[in-house]
XYZ file of C-alpha atoms in Angstrom:
684
model
C 0.000 0.000 0.000
C 2.871 2.368 0.799
C 4.329 1.925 -2.702
C 0.920 2.697 -4.223
C 0.570 5.844 -2.113
C 4.027 6.942 -3.226
C 3.079 6.393 -6.875
C -0.145 8.366 -6.396
C 1.802 11.214 -4.779
C 4.229 11.205 -7.717
C 1.420 11.311 -10.274
C -0.352 14.139 -8.449
C 2.883 16.117 -8.193
C 3.517 15.791 -11.937
C -0.102 16.726 -12.699
C 0.220 19.877 -10.567
C 3.368 20.741 -12.482
C 1.576 20.229 -15.787
C -1.309 22.427 -14.578
C 1.215 25.162 -13.828
C 2.625 24.816 -17.341
C -0.867 24.924 -18.868
C -1.740 28.041 -16.861
C 1.469 29.722 -18.010
C 0.622 28.821 -21.624
C -2.833 30.367 -21.200
C -1.336 33.564 -19.724
C 1.180 33.808 -22.574
C -1.534 33.482 -25.190
C -3.761 36.033 -23.487
C -0.842 38.450 -23.370
C 0.018 37.807 -27.029
C -3.625 38.335 -28.039
C -3.693 41.669 -26.213
C -0.481 42.729 -27.929
C -1.734 41.769 -31.387
C -5.053 43.558 -30.872
C -3.245 46.641 -29.585
C -0.946 46.531 -32.616
C -3.942 46.540 -34.977
C -5.555 49.400 -33.082
C -2.412 51.540 -33.033
C -1.508 50.844 -36.681
C -4.799 51.212 -38.479
C -3.109 52.425 -41.669
C -0.934 49.349 -42.258
C -1.079 47.321 -45.452
C -4.315 45.219 -45.812
C -2.192 42.115 -46.405
C -0.487 42.628 -43.046
C -3.886 43.170 -41.386
C -5.068 39.820 -42.732
C -1.868 38.148 -41.557
C -2.203 39.563 -38.038
C -5.860 38.542 -37.855
C -5.004 34.996 -38.934
C -2.370 34.941 -36.217
C -4.962 36.074 -33.660
C -7.293 33.259 -34.707
C -4.472 30.709 -34.379
C -3.511 32.012 -30.935
C -7.178 31.875 -29.907
C -7.442 28.243 -31.038
C -4.266 27.156 -29.227
C -5.391 29.102 -26.176
C -8.673 27.200 -26.093
C -6.696 23.961 -26.329
C -4.536 25.027 -23.391
C -7.643 25.924 -21.350
C -9.200 22.520 -22.124
C -5.954 20.775 -21.072
C -5.868 22.748 -17.828
C -9.484 21.739 -17.067
C -8.754 18.097 -17.867
C -5.696 18.065 -15.619
C -7.729 19.716 -12.871
C -10.226 16.854 -12.985
C -7.374 14.329 -12.851
C -6.195 15.811 -9.535
C -9.402 14.500 -7.990
C -9.212 10.997 -9.491
C -6.161 10.351 -11.697
C -6.762 6.619 -12.221
C -8.947 3.742 -11.076
C -7.169 0.553 -12.150
C -3.853 -1.151 -12.768
C -2.691 -4.212 -14.611
C 0.831 -5.614 -14.680
C 1.403 -6.951 -18.196
C 4.334 -9.057 -19.335
C 4.648 -9.121 -23.110
C 5.577 -12.513 -24.598
C 8.411 -13.112 -26.996
C 9.198 -15.776 -29.546
C 5.566 -16.664 -30.163
C 4.972 -17.864 -26.591
C 1.522 -17.202 -25.182
C 2.984 -16.641 -21.708
C 4.917 -13.470 -20.937
C 8.627 -13.918 -20.603
C 9.913 -10.371 -20.076
C 9.497 -7.991 -17.161
C 5.930 -7.180 -16.123
C 5.123 -3.507 -16.723
C 2.560 -1.763 -14.492
C -0.127 0.017 -16.539
C -2.320 2.491 -14.649
C -5.695 3.234 -16.228
C -7.780 6.386 -15.832
C -10.269 8.537 -17.703
C -7.454 10.422 -19.462
C -3.873 9.794 -20.502
C -1.146 11.562 -18.535
C 2.316 11.553 -20.070
C 5.287 12.765 -18.051
C 7.557 14.470 -20.565
C 10.462 14.621 -18.093
C 10.647 10.860 -17.600
C 9.215 10.174 -21.067
C 6.657 7.703 -19.763
C 2.896 7.474 -19.582
C 2.004 7.514 -15.909
C -1.704 6.992 -16.697
C -3.270 5.407 -19.791
C -6.631 6.470 -21.212
C -9.306 3.805 -20.626
C -9.926 3.847 -24.383
C -6.335 3.005 -25.303
C -5.868 -0.454 -26.870
C -3.684 -1.657 -23.991
C -6.384 -0.664 -21.463
C -8.892 -3.029 -23.065
C -7.185 -5.907 -21.223
C -8.310 -4.440 -17.898
C -11.915 -5.065 -18.893
C -11.542 -8.235 -20.946
C -9.170 -10.511 -19.032
C -8.586 -12.081 -15.667
C -5.102 -12.993 -14.419
C -3.160 -15.078 -16.919
C -2.858 -15.037 -20.695
C -4.084 -11.832 -22.312
C -3.811 -9.884 -25.549
C -4.699 -6.562 -27.132
C -4.657 -5.167 -30.656
C -2.196 -2.327 -31.157
C -1.770 -0.282 -34.352
C 1.136 -2.615 -35.191
C -0.909 -5.788 -34.679
C -1.864 -8.156 -31.874
C 0.259 -8.139 -28.727
C 0.049 -11.230 -26.508
C 1.366 -11.807 -23.027
C 0.300 -12.334 -19.446
C -1.429 -10.286 -16.757
C 0.244 -11.008 -13.443
C -1.581 -8.457 -11.305
C -4.810 -6.511 -11.367
C -5.737 -3.818 -8.894
C -8.667 -1.482 -8.449
C -8.658 1.836 -6.637
C -11.113 4.316 -5.263
C -9.442 7.747 -5.312
C -11.407 10.851 -4.340
C -10.027 14.316 -3.767
C -6.571 13.001 -4.584
C -6.730 10.572 -1.650
C -6.785 6.791 -1.987
C -9.856 5.507 -0.146
C -9.212 1.846 -0.865
C -7.270 -0.561 -3.055
C -8.328 -4.088 -3.987
C -6.442 -6.943 -5.558
C -8.678 -8.460 -8.214
C -8.640 -11.535 -10.385
C -11.711 -10.591 -12.394
C -12.674 -7.642 -14.580
C -14.245 -5.480 -11.886
C -14.297 -6.723 -8.313
C -17.778 -7.251 -6.872
C -16.979 -4.969 -3.939
C -16.193 -2.064 -6.267
C -19.261 -2.680 -8.405
C -21.513 -2.982 -5.356
C -20.162 0.255 -3.887
C -20.783 2.107 -7.156
C -24.263 0.648 -7.585
C -25.165 1.464 -3.980
C -24.286 5.134 -4.446
C -27.057 7.698 -4.637
C -28.344 8.943 -7.965
C -26.962 12.228 -9.299
C -28.855 14.899 -11.197
C -26.993 13.769 -14.317
C -25.939 10.428 -15.717
C -22.407 9.567 -14.626
C -19.547 7.964 -16.492
C -18.953 4.311 -15.589
C -15.393 3.762 -16.823
C -14.314 2.225 -13.506
C -16.999 -0.477 -13.618
C -17.426 -1.347 -17.291
C -18.144 -5.053 -17.597
C -16.749 -7.424 -20.209
C -19.952 -7.673 -22.255
C -20.311 -3.882 -22.145
C -16.711 -3.378 -23.265
C -17.305 -5.556 -26.341
C -20.099 -3.221 -27.397
C -18.122 -0.063 -26.697
C -15.138 -1.188 -28.798
C -16.972 -2.914 -31.640
C -15.480 -1.901 -34.978
C -17.125 -4.390 -37.316
C -20.790 -3.398 -37.358
C -21.928 -0.623 -39.669
C -25.220 -0.678 -37.757
C -24.952 -1.844 -34.141
C -28.262 -2.635 -32.417
C -28.087 -2.868 -28.617
C -31.002 -4.659 -26.979
C -30.642 -4.021 -23.257
C -32.951 -4.864 -20.377
C -34.075 -2.160 -17.957
C -31.136 -0.959 -15.883
C -28.485 -2.593 -18.054
C -26.725 0.720 -18.692
C -27.350 0.699 -22.441
C -27.547 4.482 -22.814
C -24.396 4.978 -20.779
C -22.634 2.269 -22.786
C -23.698 3.910 -26.052
C -22.275 7.256 -24.877
C -19.035 5.565 -23.823
C -18.979 4.003 -27.282
C -19.208 7.502 -28.768
C -16.301 8.594 -26.559
C -14.298 5.551 -27.660
C -15.012 6.256 -31.347
C -13.875 9.860 -30.907
C -10.635 8.571 -29.383
C -10.032 5.730 -31.839
C -10.872 7.861 -34.894
C -9.604 11.226 -33.643
C -8.010 12.030 -36.997
C -11.277 11.716 -38.925
C -14.145 12.034 -36.415
C -15.183 14.928 -34.162
C -18.138 15.441 -31.848
C -19.717 17.667 -34.526
C -19.841 14.625 -36.845
C -22.154 12.712 -34.474
C -25.896 13.176 -33.985
C -28.125 11.752 -31.244
C -31.818 11.116 -31.863
C -33.130 11.469 -28.303
C -36.663 10.926 -26.954
C -37.036 14.371 -25.351
C -35.173 17.460 -24.131
C -35.186 16.361 -20.481
C -33.437 13.104 -21.354
C -30.953 14.974 -23.546
C -30.156 17.240 -20.582
C -29.889 14.241 -18.228
C -27.204 12.552 -20.347
C -25.406 15.771 -21.320
C -22.710 15.412 -18.660
C -21.291 12.026 -19.703
C -19.196 13.007 -22.724
C -17.709 16.142 -21.100
C -16.765 13.983 -18.076
C -14.921 11.726 -20.503
C -13.075 14.673 -21.985
C -15.167 15.027 -25.137
C -17.418 17.820 -26.325
C -21.165 17.279 -26.141
C -22.697 16.144 -29.422
C -25.762 17.624 -31.195
C -29.164 16.053 -30.595
C -32.658 16.302 -32.043
C -35.994 14.498 -31.844
C -37.443 12.104 -34.410
C -40.569 14.200 -35.007
C -38.424 17.309 -35.474
C -36.397 15.465 -38.111
C -39.480 14.182 -39.975
C -41.079 17.619 -39.898
C -37.953 19.048 -41.529
C -38.281 16.522 -44.358
C -41.847 17.734 -44.906
C -40.738 21.341 -45.026
C -42.054 22.232 -41.577
C -45.408 23.275 -43.000
C -47.708 20.615 -41.569
C -49.250 20.436 -38.114
C -48.909 17.048 -36.459
C -49.679 15.209 -33.264
C -46.554 14.639 -31.143
C -45.525 11.210 -29.899
C -46.343 12.332 -26.352
C -49.832 13.352 -27.483
C -50.299 10.010 -29.225
C -49.358 8.076 -26.082
C -51.497 10.359 -23.898
C -54.524 9.674 -26.087
C -53.917 5.928 -25.955
C -53.746 6.116 -22.155
C -56.986 8.087 -22.031
C -59.983 7.686 -24.314
C -58.748 7.294 -27.883
C -61.138 8.025 -30.728
C -62.495 4.959 -32.606
C -59.932 3.188 -34.767
C -56.974 5.165 -33.382
C -55.009 2.182 -32.029
C -55.818 0.161 -35.149
C -54.439 2.902 -37.407
C -51.227 3.051 -35.383
C -50.769 -0.730 -35.545
C -51.496 -0.787 -39.282
C -48.727 1.732 -40.002
C -46.134 0.133 -37.721
C -45.220 -3.005 -39.648
C -42.701 -4.034 -42.273
C -45.641 -4.957 -44.545
C -46.906 -1.388 -44.424
C -43.448 -0.094 -45.368
C -43.424 -2.529 -48.286
C -46.879 -1.287 -49.343
C -45.503 2.240 -49.644
C -42.784 0.925 -51.973
C -45.372 -0.873 -54.096
C -47.432 2.311 -54.321
C -44.416 4.280 -55.573
C -43.797 1.543 -58.165
C -47.465 1.770 -59.167
C -47.112 5.526 -59.640
C -44.077 5.010 -61.851
C -45.601 2.249 -63.983
C -49.195 3.430 -64.268
C -49.442 7.116 -63.451
C -47.247 8.807 -66.027
C -49.526 9.344 -69.016
C -47.414 10.806 -71.812
C -49.137 12.966 -74.429
C -47.988 14.704 -77.610
C -46.434 18.144 -77.122
C -46.261 20.792 -79.855
C -43.320 23.176 -79.979
C -43.250 25.561 -82.941
C -43.786 23.390 -86.025
C -42.645 20.145 -84.313
C -44.833 17.629 -82.497
C -42.961 15.664 -79.845
C -44.641 12.221 -79.798
C -45.942 10.814 -76.533
C -44.050 7.566 -77.170
C -40.780 9.500 -77.240
C -41.639 11.360 -74.019
C -42.558 8.060 -72.328
C -39.216 6.635 -73.449
C -37.390 9.540 -71.783
C -39.374 9.032 -68.575
C -38.063 5.455 -68.457
C -34.552 6.568 -69.456
C -34.226 8.530 -66.209
C -35.528 5.659 -64.055
C -32.620 5.930 -61.625
C -33.911 9.303 -60.485
C -36.878 9.923 -58.176
C -40.015 10.581 -60.247
C -40.368 14.275 -59.415
C -36.674 14.834 -60.064
C -36.942 13.588 -63.657
C -39.060 16.315 -65.196
C -36.393 19.002 -65.465
C -33.619 16.772 -66.900
C -36.194 15.201 -69.256
C -37.172 18.629 -70.557
C -33.522 19.591 -70.926
C -32.641 16.392 -72.791
C -35.589 16.712 -75.177
C -34.787 20.392 -75.859
C -31.165 19.478 -76.607
C -32.350 16.752 -78.991
C -34.538 19.288 -80.822
C -31.432 21.409 -81.380
C -29.350 18.435 -82.586
C -32.005 16.930 -84.873
C -33.927 19.933 -86.154
C -31.773 22.947 -85.344
C -34.450 24.326 -83.020
C -32.812 26.174 -80.143
C -35.415 26.235 -77.384
C -35.717 29.476 -75.441
C -35.859 29.526 -71.642
C -39.597 30.072 -71.857
C -39.974 27.058 -74.162
C -37.890 24.874 -71.862
C -40.067 25.887 -68.910
C -43.200 25.215 -71.001
C -41.899 21.742 -71.846
C -41.104 21.033 -68.183
C -44.623 22.114 -67.117
C -46.196 19.928 -69.791
C -44.176 16.882 -68.707
C -44.929 17.477 -65.035
C -48.635 17.636 -65.860
C -48.448 14.161 -67.422
C -47.782 12.665 -63.969
C -51.070 11.830 -62.307
C -49.304 11.872 -58.946
C -48.544 15.518 -59.311
C -50.946 16.488 -56.549
C -49.630 17.669 -53.182
C -48.043 15.216 -50.783
C -51.066 15.037 -48.532
C -53.507 14.357 -51.372
C -51.214 11.699 -52.768
C -50.860 10.098 -49.320
C -54.633 9.943 -49.025
C -54.765 8.352 -52.498
C -52.334 5.705 -51.256
C -54.878 4.398 -48.741
C -57.593 4.384 -51.386
C -55.240 2.412 -53.640
C -54.748 -0.043 -50.755
C -58.494 -0.363 -50.340
C -58.179 0.897 -46.757
C -59.284 4.562 -46.861
C -60.374 4.335 -43.210
C -56.723 4.002 -42.193
C -56.135 7.717 -42.842
C -57.810 10.347 -40.717
C -56.907 14.009 -40.647
C -57.653 15.649 -37.299
C -59.276 18.992 -36.638
C -57.245 21.905 -37.964
C -55.662 19.718 -40.668
C -53.479 18.030 -38.037
C -51.756 14.764 -38.892
C -51.884 11.836 -36.519
C -48.378 11.016 -35.316
C -48.373 7.660 -37.096
C -48.783 9.456 -40.464
C -45.746 11.696 -40.102
C -43.102 9.127 -41.126
C -45.059 7.492 -43.998
C -45.775 10.905 -45.489
C -42.092 11.847 -45.160
C -41.087 8.568 -46.816
C -43.469 9.188 -49.732
C -42.014 12.651 -50.201
C -38.486 11.213 -50.209
C -39.366 8.363 -52.578
C -40.989 10.702 -55.116
C -38.798 13.760 -54.759
C -35.475 12.328 -53.658
C -33.453 13.560 -50.723
C -29.929 14.650 -50.031
C -28.299 12.827 -47.094
C -27.810 15.008 -44.023
C -24.415 16.622 -44.461
C -21.803 16.277 -41.776
C -23.255 13.319 -39.855
C -20.806 10.407 -39.812
C -22.253 8.467 -36.880
C -25.869 8.387 -35.727
C -26.989 7.338 -32.240
C -30.672 6.486 -31.689
C -31.993 5.922 -28.162
C -35.304 4.279 -27.224
C -35.200 2.433 -30.553
C -38.283 0.359 -29.687
C -40.510 3.438 -29.948
C -39.879 3.921 -33.674
C -41.497 2.098 -36.583
C -39.984 0.435 -39.671
C -41.104 3.376 -41.833
C -39.311 5.793 -39.523
C -36.194 3.673 -39.865
C -36.574 3.669 -43.655
C -36.477 7.477 -43.552
C -33.428 7.348 -41.267
C -31.729 4.963 -43.689
C -32.106 7.444 -46.548
C -31.159 10.539 -44.557
C -28.159 9.033 -42.783
C -26.115 6.593 -44.902
C -23.491 6.472 -42.132
C -22.582 4.125 -39.302
C -25.193 3.871 -36.578
C -25.655 2.739 -32.995
C -29.228 1.997 -31.922
C -30.265 1.065 -28.407
C -33.409 0.289 -26.493
C -35.543 -2.346 -24.831
C -38.616 -3.914 -26.409
C -39.918 -4.479 -22.873
C -40.058 -0.731 -22.220
C -42.223 0.386 -25.106
C -44.744 3.032 -24.123
C -46.831 2.204 -27.185
C -47.438 -1.504 -27.809
C -49.400 -0.604 -30.972
C -46.389 0.923 -32.690
C -43.149 -0.504 -31.326
C -40.250 -2.358 -32.943
C -38.025 -5.189 -31.754
C -34.311 -5.495 -32.408
C -35.086 -8.211 -34.961
C -37.556 -5.978 -36.830
C -35.072 -3.109 -36.923
C -32.398 -5.517 -38.157
C -34.565 -6.306 -41.180
C -34.568 -2.631 -42.160
C -30.793 -2.187 -41.883
C -29.031 -4.816 -43.957
C -25.880 -6.196 -42.387
C -26.739 -4.919 -38.908
C -25.421 -6.600 -35.768
C -27.509 -7.211 -32.644
C -25.787 -7.329 -29.253
C -27.631 -7.934 -25.984
C -27.170 -6.599 -22.478
C -29.035 -8.879 -20.088
C -27.657 -7.927 -16.663
C -29.658 -5.322 -14.778
C -27.527 -3.105 -12.539
C -29.789 -0.191 -11.593
C -32.272 -1.666 -9.134
C -31.860 -3.876 -6.096
C -32.623 -7.568 -6.485
C -35.934 -7.059 -4.681
C -37.096 -4.245 -6.968
C -36.031 -6.151 -10.081
C -37.897 -9.251 -8.883
C -41.003 -7.124 -8.281
C -40.767 -5.631 -11.788
C -40.487 -9.130 -13.236
C -43.995 -9.827 -11.927
C -45.258 -6.834 -13.907
C -43.558 -7.769 -17.173
C -41.534 -11.017 -17.111
C -38.311 -11.146 -19.112
C -36.565 -14.509 -19.196
C -33.328 -12.928 -20.462
C -32.941 -10.516 -17.544
C -30.176 -11.319 -15.032
C -30.377 -9.242 -11.836
C -27.198 -8.254 -10.018
C -27.303 -9.559 -6.438
C -27.478 -6.209 -4.650
C -30.067 -6.488 -1.913
C -32.222 -3.861 -0.287
C -35.729 -3.129 0.964
C -38.660 -5.024 -0.471
C -41.038 -2.822 -2.508
C -44.063 -1.679 -0.537
C -47.679 -1.616 -1.693
C -49.663 0.738 0.554
C -53.464 0.817 0.489
C -55.524 3.775 1.690
C -59.256 4.220 2.210
C -59.596 7.398 0.117
C -57.623 9.375 -2.491
C -57.235 12.144 0.109
C -55.526 9.849 2.616
C -53.324 8.568 -0.217
C -52.177 12.138 -0.938
C -51.468 12.680 2.763
C -49.401 9.479 2.832
C -47.387 10.594 -0.209
C -46.643 13.877 1.580
C -45.369 11.832 4.553
C -43.193 9.718 2.224
C -41.739 12.920 0.766
C -40.950 14.203 4.264
C -39.237 10.908 5.130
C -37.199 11.118 1.929
C -35.971 14.590 2.808
C -34.684 13.249 6.132
C -32.865 10.378 4.417
C -29.488 10.235 2.669
C -31.134 9.809 -0.715
C -30.785 12.603 -3.257
C -33.610 11.969 -5.733
C -37.243 10.943 -5.455
C -39.355 10.311 -8.525
C -43.138 10.297 -8.143
C -44.038 8.574 -11.380
C -47.655 8.674 -12.545
C -49.156 6.758 -15.447
C -50.065 9.816 -17.525
C -48.902 13.405 -17.755
C -52.347 14.743 -16.854
C -52.293 12.693 -13.632
C -48.810 14.005 -12.828
C -49.929 17.618 -13.288
C -52.998 17.051 -11.094
C -50.957 15.392 -8.324
C -48.325 18.125 -8.444
C -51.023 20.736 -7.928
C -52.541 18.832 -5.009
C -49.180 18.446 -3.283
C -48.747 22.213 -3.511
C -45.060 22.169 -2.582
C -42.903 24.759 -4.330
C -39.819 22.571 -3.881
C -41.345 19.737 -5.923
C -40.616 19.906 -9.661
C -43.017 18.850 -12.407
C -41.451 17.300 -15.497
C -43.653 17.295 -18.596
C -43.181 16.874 -22.334
C -42.658 20.652 -22.474
C -39.791 20.607 -19.962
C -36.260 21.099 -21.223
C -34.075 20.186 -18.236
C -33.874 17.508 -15.567
C -34.582 18.608 -11.993
C -32.966 17.630 -8.712
C -34.669 16.511 -5.508
C -38.352 15.578 -5.624
C -39.830 15.250 -9.112
C -43.372 14.458 -10.240
C -43.599 13.141 -13.779
C -45.185 10.570 -16.081
C -43.818 7.123 -16.912
C -43.264 8.239 -20.499
C -41.068 11.165 -19.402
C -39.263 9.017 -16.835
C -37.914 6.578 -19.424
C -34.129 6.503 -19.296
C -34.008 8.335 -15.947
C -33.257 6.843 -12.539
C -34.037 7.868 -8.976
C -32.867 6.709 -5.558
C -36.514 6.281 -4.570
C -39.692 5.982 -6.622
C -43.328 6.352 -5.591
C -45.990 5.095 -8.007
C -49.340 6.631 -6.980
C -52.833 5.521 -8.047
C -51.678 1.913 -8.558
C -55.268 0.695 -8.826
C -56.778 -1.869 -11.141
C -58.881 0.845 -12.748
C -55.779 2.892 -13.570
C -53.459 0.037 -14.632
C -55.396 -2.587 -16.556
C -54.471 -2.584 -20.288
C -51.243 -3.683 -21.994
C -50.103 -0.099 -22.462
C -50.836 0.488 -18.754
C -48.691 -2.549 -17.903
C -45.817 -1.047 -19.881
C -46.136 2.260 -18.026
C -46.135 0.512 -14.642
C -43.041 -1.495 -15.621
C -41.191 1.640 -16.711
C -42.168 3.419 -13.479
C -41.041 0.558 -11.227
C -37.708 0.076 -12.989
C -36.704 3.739 -12.435
C -36.049 2.945 -8.741
C -32.506 2.204 -7.603
C -32.946 1.589 -3.866
C -36.565 2.013 -2.734
C -39.954 1.510 -4.436
C -43.406 2.256 -3.048
C -46.785 1.816 -4.749
C -49.806 3.591 -3.271
C -53.481 3.073 -4.081
C -56.995 3.792 -2.833
C -59.098 0.905 -4.115
C -58.289 -2.481 -5.630
C -54.581 -2.818 -6.378
C -53.626 -3.353 -10.027
C -53.626 -6.915 -11.328
C -50.047 -6.447 -12.591
C -48.449 -6.520 -9.136
C -48.846 -10.295 -8.941
C -48.774 -13.080 -11.540
């Protein structure tokens, strides 16, 4: 232990020295910037070429200054916790699988720290190839892939540390990836107001996902509490490290379920030393494809209606539009439009009649282009042919006339919405399309309409996106994924859990998504780390999952509390809130089935220190939070209360899903309250 403390002291001393150097570099650049700006101000009559040169120099100094500031911040964080693990690796020689040289200690932390005086790396970045052995191997034979090829050898020692505030709290010898004691201590910690990095406790199966390089489309099916979102973000951080020459955070886009969730996860990448990446919602993306001109029902509004009193046929319409067969029907309709809906006619220009057969031939000539994209090149080609064959040089007005005539030959030339309605008539299912009051689209129509627009008019891939991350993948339909496929022809990571769908009428499984993306790879995360064994077992009664493996972290059994009236239930919830505030827990989620119920309960509680999270919220809140199960997806709380857990409130399949999501948000304590008959889903 004394040797380890000496090494820690040495590392911290060198880090402090590096911080001093970084601060000096920042001061020098600030001073140089001031001097350059003063020079420009005092010499306003200098040559314009020199002005440009000085300004370019200022920009370069600014950029290097920002780099120095970022390095100083990174080093400052390392003072608190410079590393968390160590392996002693002996590289083999002569083809032997067992190391034969001297074992080299390799310390692993969030960031690399290289001591330029001794010319050695005192700490290795967890993403470095050599660090992969810490996660993948026990003591004995081990290997990693370096830029020069595979390196084999032997791990003779593995240690894990807990360092906080630059002080070593404990050290453990370990023969496995992450010692149970360390994992249990991390899992037993209280929830923060943001998702945390998990580099010190990454498990072997998680590490395989993070470092996967083969899959162009990686689909992560993870059970509730398996850490799939965190793993996906660590994968992004690893990609940014492994491909630092060609990939930046600006090249990555996250499709996130809502703004609150985006805020909740926003801390992970900066903690790992990377810039936050852009994010947007699926509906926002689809609306952009449609030009932003149409009103539509949001996904939250769709789910809210399903949880309440949906209009006749609503659930059936959602289910109808959420299958691979429906996506294939859209393709067949586009083919029908191409084969049967372009009715060529003769066109007269000056003394020449252009035969309809010739125009039809040109329509087929440009078959590689989307239908609506053909008209202009067709008109241009025909006009050029008139010049070549007959010496008729078409004027701009004549070319535009020809283009209008050709466009009018396409019977699908009506607006997108009219054509979409015609699609259902062509299917013989006109009842499957219903426009709401105020010409508002149902949410399930947004993606099919966008796909039809893309198929007929073509689309340019979204520029600048080289890796796409999609969370809550189960909540999107095959047609939505078809749109994604056209907009983003880049590598992708998708993650979610079919068991946590908030809309059983319109959800997708990993297998369904895999059929949309050819060559995709499905990887599963089956261990649940978030909740205690008792909470996980309780949730399994709500929605059984044979693949789920709970981690054996024990705690209180979930409580189901019955009250004679709704008023006494409210009073009991107020008492539970008071007890929470006296506890060591940091977060309490009061998770209702629907957003309207959450708003009503929040008003009745009447406590200014209790936050209400709705679909209109943009940031996660600390302390006591009242929200809906839909909004709570992806979040976690030390303690969860599920009010109104009656059989009247939770009785349908979508209700079951909401109850499962609510229960699995709890890390340490779960309480269900009800006034009336308890829901049927709390027992099997």
